Amino acid sequence: MADAVGSIDTPDAQDEAPESKKKTRKGGKRAKKGPLKRLALFYRQIVAELRKVVWPTRNQLTTYTTVVIVFVVIMIGLVTVIDYGLSHAAKYVFG
């Protein structure tokens, strides 16, 4: 009786590829540089990325900060009201 294709007993044809065709990579580009050169490259890449950032103007930054502070104050008020209401409800229910 013949085995089914892909069974455990017989390997597939693609699994029988000769080992000589497989490429082994050792290290890549990182292995050629020392740790200090890699660190310097890392910081150069950071500076390059920061130059691409579109920084907000002072007016935009003031507007964003004001919006965040107003939102936080509103959320504090909402949580305070909910907490006050729940504490009074608990006192009413449990005495």
Short mmCIF file of C-alpha atoms in Angstrom, two decimals:
data_model
loop_
_atom_site.label_atom_id
_atom_site.label_comp_id
_atom_site.label_asym_id
_atom_site.label_seq_id
_atom_site.Cartn_x
_atom_site.Cartn_y
_atom_site.Cartn_z
CA MET A 1 0.00 0.00 0.00
CA ALA A 2 1.39 3.44 -0.98
CA ASP A 3 1.74 6.23 1.54
CA ALA A 4 -0.33 9.39 1.17
CA VAL A 5 1.36 12.52 -0.09
CA GLY A 6 2.83 14.47 2.78
CA SER A 7 2.63 11.63 5.27
CA ILE A 8 4.97 11.39 8.19
CA ASP A 9 6.67 8.22 6.89
CA THR A 10 7.99 9.70 3.64
CA PRO A 11 9.45 13.18 3.24
CA ASP A 12 8.12 15.52 0.59
CA ALA A 13 10.19 16.21 -2.52
CA GLN A 14 10.80 19.79 -1.43
CA ASP A 15 12.25 18.57 1.87
CA GLU A 16 14.92 16.58 0.00
CA ALA A 17 16.74 19.64 -1.38
CA PRO A 18 20.50 19.24 -1.26
CA GLU A 19 22.29 21.05 1.53
CA SER A 20 24.81 22.64 -0.84
CA LYS A 21 22.19 25.00 -2.33
CA LYS A 22 21.25 26.53 1.01
CA LYS A 23 23.04 29.79 1.78
CA THR A 24 24.22 30.47 5.29
CA ARG A 25 24.57 34.05 6.41
CA LYS A 26 27.03 34.86 9.10
CA GLY A 27 26.57 38.22 10.76
CA GLY A 28 25.37 40.32 7.87
CA LYS A 29 26.20 44.04 7.84
CA ARG A 30 26.19 44.40 11.62
CA ALA A 31 29.05 41.98 12.15
CA LYS A 32 31.41 44.16 10.10
CA LYS A 33 31.17 47.15 12.45
CA GLY A 34 32.25 47.47 16.03
CA PRO A 35 29.87 48.39 18.85
CA LEU A 36 30.95 52.05 18.92
CA LYS A 37 30.39 52.45 15.18
CA ARG A 38 26.96 50.85 15.48
CA LEU A 39 26.11 53.20 18.35
CA ALA A 40 27.26 56.22 16.32
CA LEU A 41 25.15 55.02 13.38
CA PHE A 42 22.17 54.63 15.67
CA TYR A 43 22.46 58.22 16.92
CA ARG A 44 22.94 59.54 13.37
CA GLN A 45 19.75 57.76 12.35
CA ILE A 46 17.92 59.27 15.33
CA VAL A 47 19.01 62.78 14.33
CA ALA A 48 18.00 62.12 10.71
CA GLU A 49 14.53 60.96 11.79
CA LEU A 50 14.07 63.96 14.10
CA ARG A 51 14.84 66.28 11.20
CA LYS A 52 11.92 64.75 9.30
CA VAL A 53 9.44 65.54 12.09
CA VAL A 54 7.05 68.41 11.46
CA TRP A 55 7.23 70.30 14.73
CA PRO A 56 4.18 72.35 15.84
CA THR A 57 4.40 76.12 15.99
CA ARG A 58 4.15 77.90 19.32
CA ASN A 59 0.52 78.82 18.56
CA GLN A 60 -0.40 75.21 17.75
CA LEU A 61 1.38 73.97 20.85
CA THR A 62 -0.53 76.46 23.02
CA THR A 63 -3.81 75.38 21.44
CA TYR A 64 -3.07 71.65 21.91
CA THR A 65 -1.99 72.19 25.52
CA THR A 66 -5.13 74.19 26.28
CA VAL A 67 -7.35 71.51 24.74
CA VAL A 68 -5.65 68.79 26.80
CA ILE A 69 -5.93 70.74 30.06
CA VAL A 70 -9.62 71.55 29.44
CA PHE A 71 -10.33 67.89 28.61
CA VAL A 72 -8.55 66.71 31.78
CA VAL A 73 -10.47 69.21 33.93
CA ILE A 74 -13.78 68.06 32.41
CA MET A 75 -12.87 64.39 33.03
CA ILE A 76 -11.88 65.17 36.64
CA GLY A 77 -15.24 66.88 37.14
CA LEU A 78 -17.11 63.95 35.60
CA VAL A 79 -15.31 61.37 37.73
CA THR A 80 -15.86 63.50 40.84
CA VAL A 81 -19.61 63.74 40.19
CA ILE A 82 -19.88 59.98 39.52
CA ASP A 83 -17.87 59.19 42.66
CA TYR A 84 -19.97 61.55 44.78
CA GLY A 85 -23.19 60.01 43.43
CA LEU A 86 -22.05 56.43 43.94
CA SER A 87 -20.85 57.13 47.47
CA HIS A 88 -24.24 58.64 48.41
CA ALA A 89 -26.02 55.70 46.75
CA ALA A 90 -23.89 53.25 48.75
CA LYS A 91 -24.65 55.13 51.99
CA TYR A 92 -28.37 55.05 51.15
CA VAL A 93 -28.37 51.31 50.34
CA PHE A 94 -26.09 50.12 53.12
CA GLY A 95 -27.00 52.68 55.74
#
